[in-house]
Amino acid sequence: MTVSQGPLPRLLAIDDSELIHRLLRVRLQHEPLEIHGSMDAREGLELARRMVPDVILLDIEMRGMDGFQVLQALKDDVNLQDIPVIFISATASMEDRVRAIDHGAIDFVAKPFEVVELKARVRSALRIHQMVKMLAQKAQVDGLTGLWNRTYFDRRLHQEVSEAVRHGRSVSLVMCDVDGFKRLNDECGHPFGDAVLERVARILQGGRSSDIACRYGGEEFGIILPNTMGTEAMDVAERYRVAIEAESWPGPAGRVITASFGVSDLSLLAGPQGSEDLIASADAALYRAKMNGRNRIEVAPLARPAG
Amino acid sequence: MRIAQDSNPIRSEFADDPDMADIVALFVSELPKRIASMQEALCSGDIPQLRILAHQLKGAAGGYGFPKLGEAAALIDLGIKEGCDENVVRSRLGMLAAFAARIRP
């Protein structure tokens, strides 16, 4: 078995019997695990929200709130829904087992449990959790540039816009498109075009740590700027524009590659707006930047005409 | 009336496991208190509480190396679940108590 790097996976046991907690602490003490426990369903749920464990052992029959209700609450929470939950129960009726699995529990262990079996099931749940996390991460990253991909961009922008509206904050979007990219590709070949995208991506990723750079598609990038007003977003875009223009490239000396930018600030749009409006207005601004000579930044108008 | 004549001491299946020694000893030392709580619950008519205690013992006793104790507790849990007469539950609790009295670490 390989020794895993980094912190130990964390197990949270929610069970109303102190006898079970004592037993788990002793029986799992030699496993590469950090063990946490709660004797109360609600308190356990709170603890799960705070610590976001890697695996949860959950009793069914508890006072106040039973295991199924806890499972439902876990599945309803986006931060917790992927954590594998293993039911441990002395009831173990067929109906309960089926219901547990149908509601999203990954496994079911009957009490009294065989120690070797429990350990194996915990290891298996952790392995699956690890794979799910890895796949989820891979499904959101662009293979060429390593930036977040379009799927992630759409979801995250929607989330940031909702947050901004709820808390009365601003959020800005910068759309960026490499100028004359098709011609570059045709004249210098696709490998060169790819190298340009990678280099531009690295520049866009090197901005403020709170900014979220994504590959929107082709040679177009979208940078989400939470908590940022339009004027500030323009400064950010200008730094990117200058950095891209200053980049030196292989091939003929003095080759300059530039990009155009469209900036939009949610709070400056008219009426209640969603993420689609933010994209449309930033895209329209980007189009104007192209029309007005490229290698420049344009901002979405303060308010869209009524109608 | 005593039916069970067997009064040999019962030891944990994990008596030789050094990891388990402390918690088995603790389990055994707390057992009389646990049984007493169950008897109190029955006397005061708090059947839900009796069931919780029986259920916990059913789930845990095997883990401490006393599977028969767990089975005796399971009979109480089941009896309450199936709505058995209180006398049946009382007699099952009596059997559990008699069995528990023979347990040694």
Short mmCIF file of N, CA, C and O in Angstrom, two decimals, chain B:
data_model
loop_
_atom_site.label_atom_id
_atom_site.label_comp_id
_atom_site.label_asym_id
_atom_site.label_seq_id
_atom_site.Cartn_x
_atom_site.Cartn_y
_atom_site.Cartn_z
N MET B 1 -38.17 -17.67 40.37
CA MET B 1 -37.79 -18.92 39.68
C MET B 1 -36.58 -18.67 38.80
O MET B 1 -36.53 -17.71 38.07
N ARG B 2 -35.62 -19.50 38.89
CA ARG B 2 -34.42 -19.38 38.06
C ARG B 2 -34.41 -20.52 37.04
O ARG B 2 -34.41 -21.70 37.44
N ILE B 3 -34.43 -20.20 35.77
CA ILE B 3 -34.38 -21.26 34.74
C ILE B 3 -32.92 -21.56 34.40
O ILE B 3 -32.50 -22.70 34.40
N ALA B 4 -32.16 -20.44 34.17
CA ALA B 4 -30.77 -20.66 33.79
C ALA B 4 -29.96 -21.08 35.00
O ALA B 4 -29.86 -20.35 35.98
N GLN B 5 -29.42 -22.25 34.94
CA GLN B 5 -28.59 -22.74 36.05
C GLN B 5 -27.13 -22.39 35.81
O GLN B 5 -26.32 -22.45 36.73
N ASP B 6 -26.83 -22.05 34.55
CA ASP B 6 -25.45 -21.77 34.17
C ASP B 6 -25.00 -20.47 34.80
O ASP B 6 -25.48 -19.41 34.47
N SER B 7 -24.07 -20.53 35.72
CA SER B 7 -23.61 -19.29 36.34
C SER B 7 -22.13 -19.06 36.11
O SER B 7 -21.49 -18.30 36.82
N ASN B 8 -21.57 -19.78 35.12
CA ASN B 8 -20.16 -19.56 34.78
C ASN B 8 -19.93 -18.13 34.35
O ASN B 8 -20.77 -17.55 33.67
N PRO B 9 -18.78 -17.54 34.71
CA PRO B 9 -18.50 -16.18 34.24
C PRO B 9 -18.32 -16.14 32.71
O PRO B 9 -17.84 -17.11 32.13
N ILE B 10 -18.73 -15.05 32.14
CA ILE B 10 -18.60 -14.88 30.68
C ILE B 10 -17.54 -13.81 30.44
O ILE B 10 -17.59 -12.74 31.07
N ARG B 11 -16.60 -14.15 29.54
CA ARG B 11 -15.54 -13.19 29.24
C ARG B 11 -15.64 -12.70 27.80
O ARG B 11 -16.21 -13.37 26.95
N SER B 12 -15.07 -11.53 27.58
CA SER B 12 -15.11 -10.95 26.24
C SER B 12 -14.34 -11.80 25.23
O SER B 12 -13.28 -12.35 25.56
N GLU B 13 -14.86 -11.90 24.02
CA GLU B 13 -14.13 -12.57 22.93
C GLU B 13 -12.81 -11.86 22.63
O GLU B 13 -11.93 -12.42 22.01
N PHE B 14 -12.72 -10.61 23.06
CA PHE B 14 -11.50 -9.84 22.79
C PHE B 14 -10.63 -9.70 24.04
O PHE B 14 -9.83 -8.78 24.15
N ALA B 15 -10.81 -10.64 24.97
CA ALA B 15 -10.07 -10.56 26.25
C ALA B 15 -8.55 -10.53 26.03
O ALA B 15 -7.82 -9.95 26.82
N ASP B 16 -8.10 -11.14 24.92
CA ASP B 16 -6.66 -11.20 24.68
C ASP B 16 -6.15 -10.08 23.78
O ASP B 16 -4.98 -10.08 23.39
N ASP B 17 -7.04 -9.16 23.42
CA ASP B 17 -6.64 -8.08 22.51
C ASP B 17 -6.24 -6.87 23.34
O ASP B 17 -7.08 -6.22 23.96
N PRO B 18 -4.91 -6.57 23.39
CA PRO B 18 -4.45 -5.46 24.25
C PRO B 18 -5.09 -4.12 23.88
O PRO B 18 -5.33 -3.28 24.76
N ASP B 19 -5.38 -3.92 22.58
CA ASP B 19 -6.01 -2.66 22.16
C ASP B 19 -7.36 -2.47 22.86
O ASP B 19 -7.78 -1.36 23.14
N MET B 20 -8.02 -3.60 23.10
CA MET B 20 -9.40 -3.55 23.57
C MET B 20 -9.53 -3.54 25.09
O MET B 20 -10.59 -3.23 25.62
N ALA B 21 -8.42 -3.92 25.79
CA ALA B 21 -8.51 -4.14 27.24
C ALA B 21 -9.20 -3.00 27.99
O ALA B 21 -10.14 -3.24 28.76
N ASP B 22 -8.75 -1.76 27.72
CA ASP B 22 -9.30 -0.63 28.48
C ASP B 22 -10.79 -0.43 28.26
O ASP B 22 -11.55 -0.26 29.21
N ILE B 23 -11.19 -0.47 26.97
CA ILE B 23 -12.61 -0.15 26.74
C ILE B 23 -13.52 -1.32 27.12
O ILE B 23 -14.67 -1.11 27.47
N VAL B 24 -12.99 -2.54 27.06
CA VAL B 24 -13.80 -3.68 27.52
C VAL B 24 -14.00 -3.57 29.04
O VAL B 24 -15.11 -3.73 29.55
N ALA B 25 -12.92 -3.23 29.76
CA ALA B 25 -13.02 -3.08 31.22
C ALA B 25 -14.03 -1.99 31.57
O ALA B 25 -14.86 -2.15 32.48
N LEU B 26 -13.97 -0.89 30.82
CA LEU B 26 -14.91 0.22 31.05
C LEU B 26 -16.35 -0.23 30.77
O LEU B 26 -17.27 0.05 31.55
N PHE B 27 -16.50 -0.95 29.67
CA PHE B 27 -17.83 -1.45 29.29
C PHE B 27 -18.39 -2.32 30.42
O PHE B 27 -19.55 -2.15 30.83
N VAL B 28 -17.58 -3.24 30.93
CA VAL B 28 -18.04 -4.17 31.97
C VAL B 28 -18.35 -3.41 33.26
O VAL B 28 -19.37 -3.66 33.91
N SER B 29 -17.50 -2.42 33.60
CA SER B 29 -17.72 -1.70 34.85
C SER B 29 -18.99 -0.84 34.77
O SER B 29 -19.63 -0.58 35.78
N GLU B 30 -19.32 -0.40 33.55
CA GLU B 30 -20.52 0.45 33.41
C GLU B 30 -21.79 -0.37 33.22
O GLU B 30 -22.90 0.18 33.28
N LEU B 31 -21.63 -1.66 32.95
CA LEU B 31 -22.79 -2.48 32.59
C LEU B 31 -23.89 -2.51 33.67
O LEU B 31 -25.07 -2.33 33.34
N PRO B 32 -23.54 -2.69 34.96
CA PRO B 32 -24.60 -2.71 35.98
C PRO B 32 -25.43 -1.42 35.97
O PRO B 32 -26.65 -1.45 36.11
N LYS B 33 -24.72 -0.27 35.78
CA LYS B 33 -25.40 1.02 35.74
C LYS B 33 -26.36 1.07 34.55
O LYS B 33 -27.49 1.57 34.63
N ARG B 34 -25.89 0.53 33.44
CA ARG B 34 -26.68 0.53 32.21
C ARG B 34 -27.95 -0.33 32.39
O ARG B 34 -29.04 0.08 31.99
N ILE B 35 -27.77 -1.50 33.01
CA ILE B 35 -28.92 -2.38 33.25
C ILE B 35 -29.90 -1.70 34.22
O ILE B 35 -31.11 -1.73 34.03
N ALA B 36 -29.32 -1.05 35.25
CA ALA B 36 -30.16 -0.36 36.23
C ALA B 36 -31.00 0.73 35.57
O ALA B 36 -32.19 0.90 35.87
N SER B 37 -30.39 1.46 34.62
CA SER B 37 -31.12 2.51 33.91
C SER B 37 -32.28 1.92 33.13
O SER B 37 -33.37 2.51 33.04
N MET B 38 -32.05 0.72 32.56
CA MET B 38 -33.11 0.09 31.79
C MET B 38 -34.25 -0.32 32.72
O MET B 38 -35.42 -0.14 32.40
N GLN B 39 -33.88 -0.84 33.90
CA GLN B 39 -34.92 -1.26 34.85
C GLN B 39 -35.72 -0.05 35.36
O GLN B 39 -36.93 -0.12 35.49
N GLU B 40 -34.98 1.06 35.59
CA GLU B 40 -35.68 2.29 36.01
C GLU B 40 -36.65 2.76 34.95
O GLU B 40 -37.77 3.15 35.24
N ALA B 41 -36.19 2.72 33.68
CA ALA B 41 -37.05 3.17 32.58
C ALA B 41 -38.32 2.32 32.54
O ALA B 41 -39.43 2.85 32.37
N LEU B 42 -38.17 1.02 32.74
CA LEU B 42 -39.34 0.13 32.70
C LEU B 42 -40.28 0.43 33.87
O LEU B 42 -41.50 0.56 33.69
N CYS B 43 -39.70 0.61 35.09
CA CYS B 43 -40.52 0.87 36.26
C CYS B 43 -41.30 2.17 36.15
O CYS B 43 -42.44 2.26 36.59
N SER B 44 -40.63 3.20 35.56
CA SER B 44 -41.32 4.49 35.45
C SER B 44 -42.16 4.56 34.17
O SER B 44 -42.70 5.61 33.85
N GLY B 45 -42.26 3.45 33.46
CA GLY B 45 -43.12 3.40 32.27
C GLY B 45 -42.55 4.14 31.06
O GLY B 45 -43.26 4.40 30.10
N ASP B 46 -41.26 4.50 31.12
CA ASP B 46 -40.63 5.20 29.98
C ASP B 46 -40.12 4.16 28.98
O ASP B 46 -38.92 3.90 28.87
N ILE B 47 -41.07 3.59 28.23
CA ILE B 47 -40.73 2.52 27.30
C ILE B 47 -39.83 3.01 26.15
O ILE B 47 -38.89 2.30 25.76
N PRO B 48 -40.07 4.21 25.59
CA PRO B 48 -39.16 4.70 24.53
C PRO B 48 -37.71 4.75 24.99
O PRO B 48 -36.79 4.38 24.26
N GLN B 49 -37.51 5.21 26.23
CA GLN B 49 -36.15 5.28 26.77
C GLN B 49 -35.55 3.88 26.92
O GLN B 49 -34.39 3.65 26.58
N LEU B 50 -36.37 2.95 27.40
CA LEU B 50 -35.90 1.56 27.54
C LEU B 50 -35.48 1.01 26.18
O LEU B 50 -34.46 0.35 26.04
N ARG B 51 -36.26 1.35 25.18
CA ARG B 51 -35.96 0.83 23.84
C ARG B 51 -34.64 1.42 23.32
O ARG B 51 -33.83 0.71 22.72
N ILE B 52 -34.43 2.72 23.55
CA ILE B 52 -33.18 3.34 23.10
C ILE B 52 -31.98 2.64 23.75
O ILE B 52 -31.01 2.28 23.08
N LEU B 53 -32.08 2.42 25.07
CA LEU B 53 -30.97 1.78 25.78
C LEU B 53 -30.74 0.36 25.28
O LEU B 53 -29.59 -0.07 25.09
N ALA B 54 -31.84 -0.37 25.06
CA ALA B 54 -31.73 -1.76 24.57
C ALA B 54 -31.12 -1.77 23.16
O ALA B 54 -30.26 -2.59 22.83
N HIS B 55 -31.55 -0.81 22.36
CA HIS B 55 -31.08 -0.72 20.99
C HIS B 55 -29.57 -0.43 20.95
O HIS B 55 -28.83 -1.01 20.16
N GLN B 56 -29.14 0.48 21.84
CA GLN B 56 -27.72 0.82 21.88
C GLN B 56 -26.88 -0.39 22.30
O GLN B 56 -25.82 -0.65 21.74
N LEU B 57 -27.39 -1.12 23.29
CA LEU B 57 -26.66 -2.29 23.77
C LEU B 57 -26.62 -3.38 22.70
O LEU B 57 -25.60 -4.04 22.49
N LYS B 58 -27.74 -3.52 21.98
CA LYS B 58 -27.82 -4.49 20.89
C LYS B 58 -26.74 -4.18 19.84
O LYS B 58 -26.05 -5.08 19.35
N GLY B 59 -26.57 -2.90 19.53
CA GLY B 59 -25.62 -2.51 18.49
C GLY B 59 -24.18 -2.60 18.94
O GLY B 59 -23.28 -2.79 18.11
N ALA B 60 -23.94 -2.43 20.25
CA ALA B 60 -22.56 -2.29 20.71
C ALA B 60 -21.97 -3.53 21.37
O ALA B 60 -20.77 -3.78 21.26
N ALA B 61 -22.80 -4.33 22.06
CA ALA B 61 -22.27 -5.42 22.88
C ALA B 61 -21.36 -6.35 22.09
O ALA B 61 -20.29 -6.76 22.56
N GLY B 62 -21.78 -6.71 20.87
CA GLY B 62 -20.96 -7.58 20.03
C GLY B 62 -19.60 -6.99 19.76
O GLY B 62 -18.59 -7.70 19.71
N GLY B 63 -19.55 -5.69 19.60
CA GLY B 63 -18.30 -5.00 19.32
C GLY B 63 -17.32 -5.10 20.49
O GLY B 63 -16.11 -4.96 20.31
N TYR B 64 -17.85 -5.30 21.70
CA TYR B 64 -17.01 -5.45 22.88
C TYR B 64 -16.74 -6.92 23.21
O TYR B 64 -16.19 -7.25 24.25
N GLY B 65 -17.20 -7.80 22.31
CA GLY B 65 -16.92 -9.22 22.50
C GLY B 65 -17.98 -9.96 23.29
O GLY B 65 -17.71 -11.04 23.83
N PHE B 66 -19.19 -9.39 23.38
CA PHE B 66 -20.29 -10.05 24.09
C PHE B 66 -21.52 -10.19 23.19
O PHE B 66 -22.57 -9.58 23.46
N PRO B 67 -21.41 -10.98 22.12
CA PRO B 67 -22.52 -11.07 21.16
C PRO B 67 -23.83 -11.57 21.80
O PRO B 67 -24.90 -11.10 21.47
N LYS B 68 -23.72 -12.50 22.78
CA LYS B 68 -24.94 -13.04 23.41
C LYS B 68 -25.69 -11.96 24.20
O LYS B 68 -26.91 -11.94 24.25
N LEU B 69 -24.90 -11.06 24.79
CA LEU B 69 -25.51 -9.94 25.52
C LEU B 69 -26.29 -9.07 24.53
O LEU B 69 -27.39 -8.61 24.82
N GLY B 70 -25.68 -8.86 23.35
CA GLY B 70 -26.33 -8.07 22.31
C GLY B 70 -27.64 -8.72 21.87
O GLY B 70 -28.65 -8.05 21.65
N GLU B 71 -27.62 -10.07 21.77
CA GLU B 71 -28.84 -10.78 21.35
C GLU B 71 -29.93 -10.64 22.41
O GLU B 71 -31.11 -10.47 22.08
N ALA B 72 -29.53 -10.71 23.68
CA ALA B 72 -30.52 -10.56 24.76
C ALA B 72 -31.14 -9.17 24.72
O ALA B 72 -32.34 -8.99 24.93
N ALA B 73 -30.31 -8.14 24.43
CA ALA B 73 -30.81 -6.77 24.33
C ALA B 73 -31.72 -6.63 23.11
O ALA B 73 -32.73 -5.93 23.14
N ALA B 74 -31.36 -7.35 22.02
CA ALA B 74 -32.15 -7.28 20.79
C ALA B 74 -33.56 -7.80 21.03
O ALA B 74 -34.53 -7.29 20.47
N LEU B 75 -33.70 -8.80 21.90
CA LEU B 75 -35.03 -9.35 22.21
C LEU B 75 -35.93 -8.30 22.86
O LEU B 75 -37.14 -8.26 22.62
N ILE B 76 -35.32 -7.45 23.68
CA ILE B 76 -36.10 -6.37 24.33
C ILE B 76 -36.51 -5.34 23.29
O ILE B 76 -37.67 -4.93 23.20
N ASP B 77 -35.52 -4.94 22.48
CA ASP B 77 -35.77 -3.97 21.40
C ASP B 77 -36.92 -4.46 20.51
O ASP B 77 -37.87 -3.73 20.23
N LEU B 78 -36.81 -5.71 20.12
CA LEU B 78 -37.81 -6.30 19.22
C LEU B 78 -39.18 -6.40 19.90
O LEU B 78 -40.21 -6.08 19.30
N GLY B 79 -39.16 -6.82 21.18
CA GLY B 79 -40.40 -6.96 21.94
C GLY B 79 -41.16 -5.64 22.00
O GLY B 79 -42.38 -5.61 21.79
N ILE B 80 -40.42 -4.54 22.25
CA ILE B 80 -41.08 -3.23 22.33
C ILE B 80 -41.58 -2.81 20.95
O ILE B 80 -42.69 -2.33 20.79
N LYS B 81 -40.74 -3.07 19.95
CA LYS B 81 -41.10 -2.69 18.58
C LYS B 81 -42.40 -3.40 18.15
O LYS B 81 -43.26 -2.81 17.51
N GLU B 82 -42.50 -4.67 18.56
CA GLU B 82 -43.68 -5.45 18.14
C GLU B 82 -44.85 -5.31 19.10
O GLU B 82 -45.86 -5.99 18.95
N GLY B 83 -44.70 -4.43 20.09
CA GLY B 83 -45.79 -4.15 21.00
C GLY B 83 -46.13 -5.29 21.95
O GLY B 83 -47.30 -5.49 22.30
N CYS B 84 -45.13 -6.04 22.37
CA CYS B 84 -45.37 -7.14 23.30
C CYS B 84 -45.89 -6.63 24.64
O CYS B 84 -45.65 -5.48 25.01
N ASP B 85 -46.54 -7.50 25.35
CA ASP B 85 -47.03 -7.20 26.69
C ASP B 85 -45.86 -6.79 27.59
O ASP B 85 -44.75 -7.30 27.44
N GLU B 86 -46.12 -5.87 28.52
CA GLU B 86 -45.07 -5.37 29.39
C GLU B 86 -44.42 -6.50 30.20
O GLU B 86 -43.23 -6.46 30.50
N ASN B 87 -45.20 -7.51 30.54
CA ASN B 87 -44.64 -8.64 31.29
C ASN B 87 -43.59 -9.40 30.50
O ASN B 87 -42.60 -9.88 31.05
N VAL B 88 -43.83 -9.49 29.19
CA VAL B 88 -42.85 -10.16 28.32
C VAL B 88 -41.55 -9.36 28.31
O VAL B 88 -40.46 -9.90 28.47
N VAL B 89 -41.72 -8.04 28.16
CA VAL B 89 -40.55 -7.16 28.14
C VAL B 89 -39.80 -7.26 29.47
O VAL B 89 -38.58 -7.37 29.51
N ARG B 90 -40.58 -7.29 30.57
CA ARG B 90 -39.97 -7.36 31.90
C ARG B 90 -39.18 -8.66 32.05
O ARG B 90 -38.05 -8.67 32.56
N SER B 91 -39.75 -9.75 31.58
CA SER B 91 -39.05 -11.03 31.72
C SER B 91 -37.79 -11.06 30.84
O SER B 91 -36.76 -11.61 31.23
N ARG B 92 -37.87 -10.43 29.67
CA ARG B 92 -36.67 -10.38 28.81
C ARG B 92 -35.57 -9.52 29.45
O ARG B 92 -34.39 -9.83 29.35
N LEU B 93 -36.02 -8.45 30.10
CA LEU B 93 -35.05 -7.60 30.80
C LEU B 93 -34.42 -8.37 31.96
O LEU B 93 -33.23 -8.25 32.24
N GLY B 94 -35.24 -9.20 32.60
CA GLY B 94 -34.72 -10.03 33.68
C GLY B 94 -33.65 -10.99 33.18
O GLY B 94 -32.60 -11.16 33.83
N MET B 95 -33.89 -11.58 32.01
CA MET B 95 -32.90 -12.50 31.42
C MET B 95 -31.62 -11.76 31.08
O MET B 95 -30.52 -12.25 31.31
N LEU B 96 -31.79 -10.55 30.54
CA LEU B 96 -30.62 -9.74 30.19
C LEU B 96 -29.81 -9.43 31.45
O LEU B 96 -28.58 -9.56 31.46
N ALA B 97 -30.51 -9.05 32.51
CA ALA B 97 -29.83 -8.70 33.76
C ALA B 97 -29.08 -9.90 34.33
O ALA B 97 -27.94 -9.78 34.79
N ALA B 98 -29.72 -11.07 34.28
CA ALA B 98 -29.08 -12.28 34.79
C ALA B 98 -27.82 -12.62 33.98
O ALA B 98 -26.78 -12.99 34.54
N PHE B 99 -27.94 -12.44 32.68
CA PHE B 99 -26.80 -12.71 31.82
C PHE B 99 -25.68 -11.70 32.08
O PHE B 99 -24.51 -12.06 32.20
N ALA B 100 -26.07 -10.44 32.20
CA ALA B 100 -25.08 -9.37 32.42
C ALA B 100 -24.32 -9.59 33.72
O ALA B 100 -23.14 -9.27 33.82
N ALA B 101 -25.01 -10.17 34.72
CA ALA B 101 -24.38 -10.37 36.03
C ALA B 101 -23.22 -11.36 35.95
O ALA B 101 -22.37 -11.38 36.82
N ARG B 102 -23.20 -12.19 34.93
CA ARG B 102 -22.14 -13.19 34.79
C ARG B 102 -20.92 -12.65 34.03
O ARG B 102 -19.91 -13.32 33.91
N ILE B 103 -21.06 -11.47 33.47
CA ILE B 103 -20.00 -10.93 32.62
C ILE B 103 -18.82 -10.40 33.42
O ILE B 103 -18.99 -9.70 34.41
N ARG B 104 -17.62 -10.81 32.96
CA ARG B 104 -16.37 -10.32 33.56
C ARG B 104 -15.53 -9.75 32.42
O ARG B 104 -15.69 -10.17 31.28
N PRO B 105 -14.61 -8.84 32.73
CA PRO B 105 -13.81 -8.26 31.65
C PRO B 105 -12.92 -9.30 30.96
O PRO B 105 -12.55 -10.25 31.57
#
